[in-house]
Short mmCIF file of C-alpha atoms and ligand atoms in Angstrom, two decimals:
data_model
loop_
_atom_site.label_atom_id
_atom_site.label_comp_id
_atom_site.label_asym_id
_atom_site.label_seq_id
_atom_site.Cartn_x
_atom_site.Cartn_y
_atom_site.Cartn_z
CA MET A 1 33.10 -19.56 23.94
CA ALA A 2 31.36 -20.44 20.67
CA GLU A 3 33.25 -19.90 17.44
CA ALA A 4 32.21 -16.84 15.47
CA SER A 5 30.03 -17.69 12.47
CA LEU A 6 30.95 -16.36 9.03
CA ASP A 7 27.27 -15.49 8.63
CA ALA A 8 26.60 -12.82 11.26
CA GLY A 9 23.01 -14.01 11.96
CA THR A 10 23.72 -17.76 12.08
CA PRO A 11 24.98 -19.42 15.24
CA ALA A 12 28.09 -21.58 14.83
CA GLY A 13 27.31 -25.13 13.71
CA THR A 14 23.97 -24.20 12.12
CA PRO A 15 23.91 -25.35 8.48
CA ALA A 16 23.50 -22.54 5.94
CA ALA A 17 19.92 -22.15 4.68
CA PRO A 18 19.36 -24.01 1.39
CA PRO A 19 18.86 -21.75 -1.63
CA PHE A 20 15.36 -20.49 -2.30
CA ARG A 21 13.67 -22.56 -5.02
CA PRO A 22 10.43 -20.99 -6.34
CA GLY A 23 7.73 -23.65 -6.43
CA LEU A 24 10.06 -25.90 -4.40
CA GLU A 25 11.39 -27.22 -7.72
CA GLY A 26 13.66 -30.18 -7.09
CA VAL A 27 13.34 -29.90 -3.31
CA PRO A 28 12.42 -33.22 -1.65
CA ALA A 29 9.61 -32.43 0.78
CA THR A 30 8.88 -35.98 1.91
CA GLN A 31 9.95 -39.59 1.58
CA SER A 32 7.32 -41.80 0.01
CA ALA A 33 6.90 -45.41 -1.13
CA ILE A 34 3.67 -44.78 -3.06
CA CYS A 35 4.52 -43.57 -6.55
CA ASP A 36 7.61 -43.33 -8.71
CA ILE A 37 8.07 -41.15 -11.78
CA ASP A 38 10.93 -41.35 -14.26
CA GLY A 39 10.35 -38.07 -16.03
CA ARG A 40 13.10 -38.53 -18.62
CA LYS A 41 11.91 -41.95 -19.78
CA GLY A 42 8.21 -41.29 -19.21
CA ILE A 43 7.66 -44.16 -16.77
CA LEU A 44 5.12 -44.08 -13.95
CA SER A 45 4.50 -46.75 -11.34
CA TYR A 46 2.27 -47.11 -8.27
CA ARG A 47 3.81 -49.16 -5.44
CA GLY A 48 6.21 -50.68 -7.98
CA TYR A 49 3.57 -51.67 -10.58
CA ALA A 50 3.67 -50.02 -14.02
CA VAL A 51 0.63 -47.80 -14.52
CA ASP A 52 0.16 -49.28 -18.00
CA ASP A 53 -0.37 -52.73 -16.46
CA LEU A 54 -2.72 -51.37 -13.82
CA ALA A 55 -4.77 -49.42 -16.40
CA SER A 56 -5.19 -52.50 -18.60
CA GLN A 57 -5.50 -55.23 -15.94
CA SER A 58 -6.64 -53.77 -12.62
CA SER A 59 -9.79 -51.99 -11.45
CA PHE A 60 -9.92 -48.59 -9.80
CA LEU A 61 -10.90 -50.06 -6.43
CA GLU A 62 -8.12 -52.63 -6.56
CA THR A 63 -5.64 -49.87 -7.46
CA ALA A 64 -6.98 -47.67 -4.65
CA TYR A 65 -6.43 -50.53 -2.21
CA LEU A 66 -2.90 -51.02 -3.55
CA LEU A 67 -2.12 -47.32 -3.18
CA VAL A 68 -3.45 -46.99 0.37
CA TRP A 69 -2.32 -50.31 1.86
CA GLY A 70 0.82 -50.87 -0.24
CA THR A 71 0.10 -54.37 -1.61
CA LEU A 72 -2.36 -55.83 -4.08
CA PRO A 73 -5.37 -57.16 -2.16
CA THR A 74 -6.12 -60.87 -1.94
CA ALA A 75 -9.44 -61.97 -3.42
CA SER A 76 -11.16 -61.80 -0.02
CA GLN A 77 -9.61 -58.42 0.86
CA LEU A 78 -10.78 -56.99 -2.46
CA GLU A 79 -14.24 -58.49 -2.06
CA GLU A 80 -14.58 -56.98 1.42
CA PHE A 81 -13.28 -53.59 0.28
CA GLN A 82 -15.65 -53.49 -2.70
CA GLN A 83 -18.59 -54.43 -0.49
CA GLU A 84 -17.72 -51.82 2.11
CA VAL A 85 -17.42 -49.13 -0.56
CA GLN A 86 -20.73 -50.22 -2.05
CA MET A 87 -22.43 -50.04 1.37
CA HIS A 88 -21.20 -46.49 2.00
CA ARG A 89 -22.07 -44.94 -1.37
CA ARG A 90 -25.16 -43.15 -0.15
CA VAL A 91 -24.87 -39.65 1.30
CA SER A 92 -27.09 -38.17 3.96
CA PHE A 93 -30.20 -36.30 2.83
CA ARG A 94 -28.78 -33.38 4.82
CA ILE A 95 -25.81 -33.19 2.47
CA ARG A 96 -28.14 -33.36 -0.51
CA ASP A 97 -30.26 -30.59 1.04
CA MET A 98 -27.14 -28.52 1.64
CA MET A 99 -26.23 -28.95 -2.04
CA LYS A 100 -29.69 -27.77 -3.05
CA SER A 101 -28.84 -24.45 -1.44
CA PHE A 102 -25.66 -24.06 -3.52
CA PRO A 103 -25.92 -21.66 -6.51
CA SER A 104 -26.62 -23.81 -9.57
CA ALA A 105 -24.17 -21.71 -11.60
CA GLY A 106 -21.38 -22.45 -9.12
CA HIS A 107 -18.49 -24.63 -10.22
CA PRO A 108 -18.86 -28.33 -9.31
CA MET A 109 -15.35 -28.30 -7.80
CA ASP A 110 -16.50 -25.70 -5.29
CA ALA A 111 -19.56 -27.83 -4.54
CA LEU A 112 -17.32 -30.85 -4.09
CA GLN A 113 -14.91 -29.06 -1.80
CA SER A 114 -17.77 -27.90 0.42
CA SER A 115 -19.52 -31.25 0.50
CA ALA A 116 -16.29 -33.18 1.15
CA ALA A 117 -15.52 -30.87 4.06
CA SER A 118 -19.06 -31.29 5.38
CA LEU A 119 -18.46 -35.02 5.89
CA GLY A 120 -16.31 -34.01 8.85
CA LEU A 121 -19.48 -32.77 10.56
CA PHE A 122 -21.14 -36.16 10.20
CA TYR A 123 -18.13 -38.28 11.14
CA SER A 124 -16.48 -36.12 13.77
CA ARG A 125 -14.91 -38.91 15.83
CA ARG A 126 -11.19 -38.90 15.14
CA ALA A 127 -8.90 -41.83 15.98
CA LEU A 128 -5.89 -41.40 13.74
CA ASP A 129 -3.91 -44.19 15.42
CA ASN A 130 -6.69 -46.76 14.93
CA PRO A 131 -6.41 -48.87 11.72
CA GLU A 132 -10.18 -49.47 11.73
CA TYR A 133 -10.80 -45.73 11.77
CA ILE A 134 -8.36 -45.28 8.86
CA TYR A 135 -10.07 -48.11 6.92
CA GLY A 136 -13.52 -46.63 7.57
CA ALA A 137 -12.49 -43.13 6.50
CA VAL A 138 -10.85 -44.42 3.31
CA VAL A 139 -13.95 -46.45 2.44
CA ARG A 140 -16.30 -43.57 3.18
CA LEU A 141 -14.42 -41.00 1.11
CA ILE A 142 -13.87 -43.28 -1.88
CA ALA A 143 -17.52 -44.32 -1.72
CA LYS A 144 -19.17 -40.94 -1.23
CA ILE A 145 -17.15 -38.53 -3.40
CA PRO A 146 -18.61 -39.86 -6.71
CA THR A 147 -22.13 -39.78 -5.26
CA MET A 148 -21.65 -36.15 -4.28
CA VAL A 149 -20.31 -35.18 -7.72
CA ALA A 150 -23.24 -36.88 -9.45
CA ALA A 151 -25.76 -35.44 -6.97
CA PHE A 152 -24.67 -31.85 -7.61
CA GLN A 153 -24.86 -32.43 -11.36
CA LEU A 154 -28.54 -33.40 -11.09
CA ILE A 155 -29.39 -30.86 -8.40
CA ARG A 156 -28.08 -27.96 -10.47
CA LYS A 157 -30.31 -29.12 -13.34
CA GLY A 158 -33.27 -28.96 -10.95
CA GLN A 159 -33.56 -32.75 -10.62
CA ASP A 160 -33.40 -35.05 -7.64
CA PRO A 161 -30.16 -37.03 -7.24
CA ILE A 162 -30.28 -40.68 -8.23
CA GLN A 163 -29.45 -43.25 -5.59
CA PRO A 164 -26.45 -45.51 -6.26
CA ARG A 165 -27.23 -48.94 -7.75
CA ASP A 166 -25.86 -51.79 -5.69
CA ASP A 167 -25.61 -54.15 -8.65
CA LEU A 168 -23.29 -51.85 -10.58
CA PRO A 169 -19.52 -51.70 -10.11
CA TYR A 170 -17.84 -48.47 -9.06
CA ALA A 171 -17.21 -46.76 -12.41
CA ALA A 172 -20.45 -47.95 -14.03
CA ASN A 173 -22.42 -46.79 -11.01
CA PHE A 174 -20.96 -43.28 -11.25
CA LEU A 175 -21.86 -43.00 -14.94
CA TYR A 176 -25.32 -44.31 -14.11
CA MET A 177 -25.83 -41.75 -11.32
CA LEU A 178 -24.79 -39.02 -13.76
CA THR A 179 -26.93 -39.98 -16.74
CA GLU A 180 -29.69 -42.22 -15.32
CA ARG A 181 -28.66 -44.78 -17.93
CA GLU A 182 -26.70 -47.95 -17.39
CA PRO A 183 -23.49 -47.37 -19.35
CA ASP A 184 -22.17 -49.50 -22.15
CA PRO A 185 -19.64 -52.00 -20.67
CA LEU A 186 -16.78 -50.69 -22.84
CA ALA A 187 -17.52 -47.10 -21.78
CA ALA A 188 -17.54 -48.15 -18.11
CA ARG A 189 -14.29 -50.09 -18.51
CA ILE A 190 -12.58 -47.14 -20.18
CA PHE A 191 -13.84 -44.76 -17.52
CA ASP A 192 -12.49 -47.09 -14.82
CA ALA A 193 -9.08 -47.06 -16.57
CA CYS A 194 -9.19 -43.24 -16.57
CA LEU A 195 -9.71 -43.32 -12.81
CA ILE A 196 -6.68 -45.61 -12.43
CA LEU A 197 -4.55 -43.26 -14.52
CA HIS A 198 -5.53 -40.26 -12.37
CA ALA A 199 -5.35 -42.00 -9.00
CA GLU A 200 -1.88 -40.92 -7.90
CA HIS A 201 1.08 -38.84 -9.01
CA SER A 202 3.60 -38.34 -6.20
CA LEU A 203 3.97 -34.89 -4.67
CA ASN A 204 1.84 -32.84 -7.04
CA ALA A 205 0.31 -29.62 -5.66
CA SER A 206 -2.93 -31.14 -4.35
CA THR A 207 -1.16 -34.11 -2.76
CA PHE A 208 1.33 -31.77 -1.14
CA SER A 209 -1.63 -29.78 0.13
CA ALA A 210 -3.16 -33.02 1.47
CA ARG A 211 0.08 -33.95 3.25
CA VAL A 212 0.49 -30.50 4.78
CA THR A 213 -3.09 -30.63 6.05
CA ALA A 214 -2.63 -34.22 7.27
CA SER A 215 0.51 -33.22 9.15
CA THR A 216 -1.57 -31.08 11.52
CA LEU A 217 -3.45 -34.27 12.56
CA THR A 218 -6.78 -32.86 11.43
CA ASP A 219 -9.52 -35.15 10.12
CA PRO A 220 -9.32 -36.88 6.71
CA TYR A 221 -12.31 -34.92 5.36
CA ALA A 222 -10.38 -31.67 5.87
CA VAL A 223 -7.38 -33.32 4.19
CA VAL A 224 -9.44 -34.21 1.11
CA ALA A 225 -11.28 -30.87 1.06
CA SER A 226 -8.02 -28.92 1.05
CA ALA A 227 -6.68 -31.13 -1.74
CA VAL A 228 -9.86 -30.65 -3.81
CA GLY A 229 -9.45 -26.87 -3.53
CA THR A 230 -5.85 -27.16 -4.71
CA LEU A 231 -6.67 -29.48 -7.59
CA ALA A 232 -9.24 -27.02 -8.95
CA GLY A 233 -6.73 -24.48 -10.27
CA PRO A 234 -6.01 -24.24 -14.03
CA LEU A 235 -2.30 -24.94 -13.58
CA HIS A 236 -3.23 -28.29 -12.00
CA GLY A 237 -6.35 -30.46 -12.46
CA GLY A 238 -8.44 -27.59 -13.77
CA ALA A 239 -6.43 -27.68 -17.00
CA ASN A 240 -8.45 -30.62 -18.37
CA GLU A 241 -11.51 -28.39 -18.68
CA ASP A 242 -9.48 -25.57 -20.24
CA VAL A 243 -8.02 -27.88 -22.91
CA LEU A 244 -11.41 -28.36 -24.55
CA GLU A 245 -12.10 -24.62 -24.37
CA MET A 246 -8.75 -24.04 -26.06
CA LEU A 247 -9.53 -26.55 -28.82
CA GLU A 248 -12.96 -24.99 -29.32
CA LEU A 249 -11.29 -21.59 -29.59
CA ILE A 250 -8.78 -22.81 -32.19
CA GLY A 251 -11.72 -24.24 -34.12
CA THR A 252 -10.14 -25.86 -37.19
CA GLU A 253 -6.92 -27.68 -38.02
CA ASP A 254 -5.79 -25.04 -40.51
CA ARG A 255 -5.72 -22.47 -37.70
CA VAL A 256 -3.48 -24.48 -35.36
CA GLU A 257 -0.07 -23.17 -36.46
CA ALA A 258 -1.03 -19.50 -36.45
CA TRP A 259 -2.86 -19.84 -33.13
CA LEU A 260 0.03 -21.62 -31.43
CA ASP A 261 2.66 -19.21 -32.74
CA GLN A 262 0.65 -16.27 -31.47
CA ALA A 263 0.03 -17.93 -28.09
CA ILE A 264 3.74 -18.65 -27.68
CA ALA A 265 4.65 -15.09 -28.73
CA GLU A 266 2.22 -13.79 -26.10
CA LYS A 267 3.82 -16.14 -23.53
CA GLN A 268 0.51 -17.92 -22.92
CA LYS A 269 0.60 -21.31 -21.24
CA ILE A 270 -0.75 -23.97 -23.60
CA MET A 271 -3.25 -25.94 -21.55
CA GLY A 272 -2.55 -29.65 -21.23
CA PHE A 273 1.14 -29.18 -22.05
CA GLY A 274 4.21 -29.13 -19.82
CA HIS A 275 5.03 -30.82 -16.57
CA ARG A 276 7.47 -30.21 -13.74
CA GLU A 277 8.46 -33.90 -13.66
CA TYR A 278 8.22 -35.00 -17.31
CA LYS A 279 10.53 -33.85 -20.08
CA VAL A 280 8.80 -36.26 -22.50
CA LYS A 281 5.15 -37.00 -23.22
CA ASP A 282 3.32 -37.95 -20.04
CA PRO A 283 2.81 -41.76 -20.13
CA ARG A 284 -0.77 -41.23 -18.98
CA ALA A 285 -1.44 -39.04 -22.04
CA VAL A 286 -0.21 -41.91 -24.26
CA ILE A 287 -2.69 -44.33 -22.65
CA LEU A 288 -5.55 -41.82 -22.57
CA GLN A 289 -5.06 -41.27 -26.28
CA GLN A 290 -5.38 -45.03 -26.87
CA LEU A 291 -8.52 -45.11 -24.74
CA ALA A 292 -9.98 -42.19 -26.71
CA GLU A 293 -9.32 -44.08 -29.95
CA GLN A 294 -11.05 -47.18 -28.59
CA LEU A 295 -14.08 -45.07 -27.79
CA PHE A 296 -14.08 -43.45 -31.24
CA ASP A 297 -13.85 -46.88 -32.90
CA GLN A 298 -16.87 -48.07 -30.98
CA PHE A 299 -19.04 -44.96 -30.76
CA GLY A 300 -17.96 -42.72 -33.63
CA HIS A 301 -15.12 -40.31 -34.32
CA ASP A 302 -14.69 -36.86 -32.80
CA PRO A 303 -13.13 -34.30 -35.16
CA MET A 304 -11.81 -32.45 -32.13
CA TYR A 305 -9.39 -35.36 -31.68
CA ASP A 306 -7.84 -34.57 -35.09
CA LEU A 307 -7.44 -30.99 -33.99
CA ALA A 308 -5.78 -32.10 -30.74
CA ARG A 309 -3.36 -34.35 -32.63
CA LYS A 310 -2.49 -31.52 -35.01
CA LEU A 311 -1.83 -29.25 -32.03
CA GLU A 312 0.37 -31.93 -30.46
CA ALA A 313 2.37 -32.29 -33.70
CA VAL A 314 2.89 -28.55 -34.17
CA ALA A 315 3.69 -28.09 -30.46
CA ALA A 316 6.30 -30.88 -30.66
CA ASP A 317 8.15 -28.69 -33.13
CA ARG A 318 7.76 -25.42 -31.19
CA LEU A 319 7.83 -26.56 -27.54
CA GLY A 320 9.37 -30.06 -27.71
CA PRO A 321 12.95 -28.73 -27.64
CA LYS A 322 12.12 -27.24 -24.20
CA GLY A 323 10.79 -30.60 -22.98
CA ILE A 324 7.16 -29.46 -23.14
CA TYR A 325 4.80 -32.20 -24.27
CA PRO A 326 1.17 -33.23 -23.59
CA ASN A 327 0.41 -34.03 -19.97
CA VAL A 328 -2.41 -36.10 -18.42
CA ASP A 329 -4.93 -33.31 -18.95
CA PHE A 330 -4.50 -33.06 -22.73
CA TYR A 331 -6.48 -36.12 -23.90
CA SER A 332 -8.63 -36.90 -20.84
CA GLY A 333 -11.26 -34.31 -21.80
CA LEU A 334 -11.72 -35.91 -25.21
CA VAL A 335 -12.45 -39.24 -23.52
CA TYR A 336 -14.94 -37.68 -21.10
CA ARG A 337 -16.59 -35.68 -23.89
CA LYS A 338 -17.17 -38.89 -25.85
CA LEU A 339 -18.72 -40.39 -22.72
CA GLY A 340 -21.16 -37.45 -22.70
CA ILE A 341 -19.77 -35.84 -19.55
CA PRO A 342 -20.10 -32.03 -19.24
CA GLU A 343 -16.81 -30.10 -19.34
CA ASP A 344 -17.01 -28.66 -15.85
CA LEU A 345 -17.21 -32.19 -14.39
CA PHE A 346 -13.80 -33.15 -15.80
CA THR A 347 -11.91 -31.85 -12.77
CA PRO A 348 -14.33 -33.33 -10.21
CA ILE A 349 -13.76 -36.67 -11.98
CA PHE A 350 -10.02 -36.14 -11.56
CA ALA A 351 -10.77 -35.64 -7.84
CA ILE A 352 -12.85 -38.85 -7.65
CA ALA A 353 -9.75 -40.72 -8.81
CA ARG A 354 -7.12 -38.73 -6.93
CA VAL A 355 -8.85 -39.21 -3.58
CA ALA A 356 -7.16 -42.63 -3.56
CA GLY A 357 -3.72 -41.04 -3.85
CA TRP A 358 -4.52 -38.34 -1.30
CA LEU A 359 -5.64 -40.95 1.20
CA ALA A 360 -2.54 -43.07 0.58
CA HIS A 361 -0.43 -40.00 1.36
CA TRP A 362 -2.60 -39.18 4.39
CA LYS A 363 -1.96 -42.65 5.80
CA GLU A 364 1.74 -42.53 4.97
CA GLN A 365 2.07 -39.06 6.52
CA LEU A 366 0.45 -40.28 9.74
CA GLY A 367 2.90 -43.17 9.84
CA ALA A 368 5.90 -40.84 10.25
CA ASN A 369 4.39 -37.50 11.00
CA ARG A 370 6.10 -34.22 11.59
CA ILE A 371 4.14 -31.03 11.01
CA TYR A 372 5.11 -29.17 7.81
CA ARG A 373 6.56 -25.84 8.75
CA PRO A 374 9.09 -24.63 6.17
CA SER A 375 10.97 -21.39 6.60
CA GLN A 376 10.80 -18.25 4.49
CA ILE A 377 13.09 -15.49 3.39
CA TYR A 378 11.60 -12.29 4.72
CA THR A 379 11.68 -9.47 2.14
CA GLY A 380 9.49 -6.82 3.86
CA PRO A 381 10.41 -3.70 5.81
CA SER A 382 11.44 -3.67 9.45
CA GLY A 383 11.65 -1.25 12.34
CA LEU A 384 8.78 0.96 11.17
CA THR A 385 7.17 3.32 13.68
CA TRP A 386 3.41 3.02 14.09
CA GLN A 387 1.55 6.25 13.35
CA PRO A 388 -1.87 7.19 14.69
CA LEU A 389 -4.66 7.28 12.06
CA SER A 390 -4.85 11.06 12.21
CA GLU A 391 -1.22 11.33 11.05
CA ARG A 392 -1.44 8.98 8.07
C1 LIG B 401 -1.45 -31.67 -13.54
O1 LIG B 401 2.49 -32.18 -10.64
C2 LIG B 401 1.71 -33.12 -11.06
O2 LIG B 401 2.02 -34.28 -11.00
C3 LIG B 401 0.37 -32.63 -11.62
C4 LIG B 401 -0.47 -33.68 -12.35
C5 LIG B 401 -1.02 -34.75 -11.41
O3 LIG B 401 -1.30 -35.86 -11.87
O4 LIG B 401 -1.23 -34.42 -10.23
O5 LIG B 401 0.27 -34.30 -13.38
C6 LIG B 401 -1.73 -33.02 -12.97
O6 LIG B 401 -1.57 -30.70 -12.83
C7 LIG B 401 -0.97 -31.56 -14.97
C8 LIG B 401 -0.60 -30.14 -15.38
C9 LIG B 401 -1.84 -29.37 -15.87
N1 LIG B 401 -1.57 -28.01 -16.16
C10 LIG B 401 -1.49 -27.49 -17.41
O7 LIG B 401 -1.61 -28.22 -18.39
C11 LIG B 401 -1.31 -26.02 -17.50
C12 LIG B 401 -0.24 -25.68 -18.52
N2 LIG B 401 1.06 -26.14 -18.04
C13 LIG B 401 1.82 -25.32 -17.22
O8 LIG B 401 1.46 -24.06 -16.85
C14 LIG B 401 3.11 -25.85 -16.65
O9 LIG B 401 3.76 -26.63 -17.61
C15 LIG B 401 2.97 -26.61 -15.34
C16 LIG B 401 2.15 -25.81 -14.33
C17 LIG B 401 2.31 -27.94 -15.55
C18 LIG B 401 4.38 -26.82 -14.75
O10 LIG B 401 4.90 -25.59 -14.37
P1 LIG B 401 6.44 -25.36 -13.97
O11 LIG B 401 7.14 -26.62 -13.78
O12 LIG B 401 6.43 -24.36 -12.87
O13 LIG B 401 7.04 -24.70 -15.27
P2 LIG B 401 7.05 -23.17 -15.64
O14 LIG B 401 5.67 -22.62 -15.69
O15 LIG B 401 8.02 -22.45 -14.73
O16 LIG B 401 7.60 -23.18 -17.09
C19 LIG B 401 8.99 -23.41 -17.39
C20 LIG B 401 9.22 -22.96 -18.79
C21 LIG B 401 8.76 -21.51 -19.02
O17 LIG B 401 9.52 -21.01 -20.10
P3 LIG B 401 10.74 -19.99 -19.80
O18 LIG B 401 10.14 -18.82 -19.08
O19 LIG B 401 11.74 -20.76 -18.98
O20 LIG B 401 11.25 -19.64 -21.17
O21 LIG B 401 8.45 -23.74 -19.71
C22 LIG B 401 7.45 -22.94 -20.34
C23 LIG B 401 7.35 -21.67 -19.47
O22 LIG B 401 6.87 -20.60 -20.20
N3 LIG B 401 6.19 -23.69 -20.27
C24 LIG B 401 5.21 -23.55 -21.17
C25 LIG B 401 4.22 -24.43 -20.74
N4 LIG B 401 4.60 -25.08 -19.63
C26 LIG B 401 5.82 -24.62 -19.36
N5 LIG B 401 5.08 -22.78 -22.23
C27 LIG B 401 3.93 -22.88 -22.91
N6 LIG B 401 2.91 -23.71 -22.55
C28 LIG B 401 3.03 -24.50 -21.49
N7 LIG B 401 2.03 -25.32 -21.13
#
């Protein structure tokens, strides 16, 4: 006969349920060799390489390759990958036509989520255990997502999308498709570094969403579409857009202290501040700030940067003791604004970069898959008696 359990509902030998942790804080939900964060020291690395080195030395496509396949590519591997991505940049006229039917006032993240999901209709063959299929899907998504973001930008302005230019590298081509102008080389280089900085960040909400979706063995387009939808929220990637709105609302440096004190008193979340993993300033925010300054040196200052720095200084005093400092979203918008990019494209640009991380996690999940199916603690009623409509 089995021994009686102390917990009446738990059979003997069954481990007690772990405590409920809202937001799964501190709960390991996967093992991963992709990204490491030291949130106390403010150190971030992809596949063992410091993100600072990657942002200054690598290219986005090289970093994407590193993230997905785990090692830096050789010269011929990188050449082949770049060429494949270049060849797959175009999107079907049917996708462009579909985008023309989207409301022009709709948010570009919604347009991106729909168009990313629609790729599954065009590439419906699924062979998740075939490395060539994985390679093809990675290439296609990394190649087409920027084209779709740029296409919606022009379509909503009533213009025809611009075709990608084969002679331009990845980042420069995106800026070209957006503005119809070949970008300044420094601007393109800085934009490419921004993509590297946003490419991966361990088990953030959208990556978790990607892994959960991947674990059902659905197609990679559904994986990316679910992640795009998750990234869009203001507590996650959507914060980069809200930071500029917040700075516009504050208006002038002399208003910073009063505004922040009131916001804290009202228990508002200060956009671009705070992070579950970091108790110090996000290392990406440090680099993005340097990139912003490079842009200002070359193309002229932005007074909104002074306002942002003042807010950071005052917030260090008020929120620093709680470990709340600028995160990746705080300075990225100032870089994009200087590059002439509209505010509601900031989060789609985050998605262009993060697709590399999502796909790395998709591939890793497939390598040791078990469907995500956590438990819950039921808090609703039980044993109710159904009543006919006439008696309610
Ligand atoms: C991204 O996870 C990732 O890696 C995400 C990301 C990535 O690369 O994928 O880094 C990208 O999403 C960056 C985060 C962008 N979001 C924002 O900037 C929105 C503002 N920040 C937050 O709302 C918040 O800090 C989060 C969402 C980022 C983190 O939320 P947590 O870990 O659940 O923390 P919490 O909301 O429970 O806050 C804990 C405490 C609370 O105070 P107490 O009630 O304990 O007294 O810290 C306070 C919060 O009020 N707090 C803030 C704050 N962030 C936390 N107070 C004021 N302003 C803030 N921004």
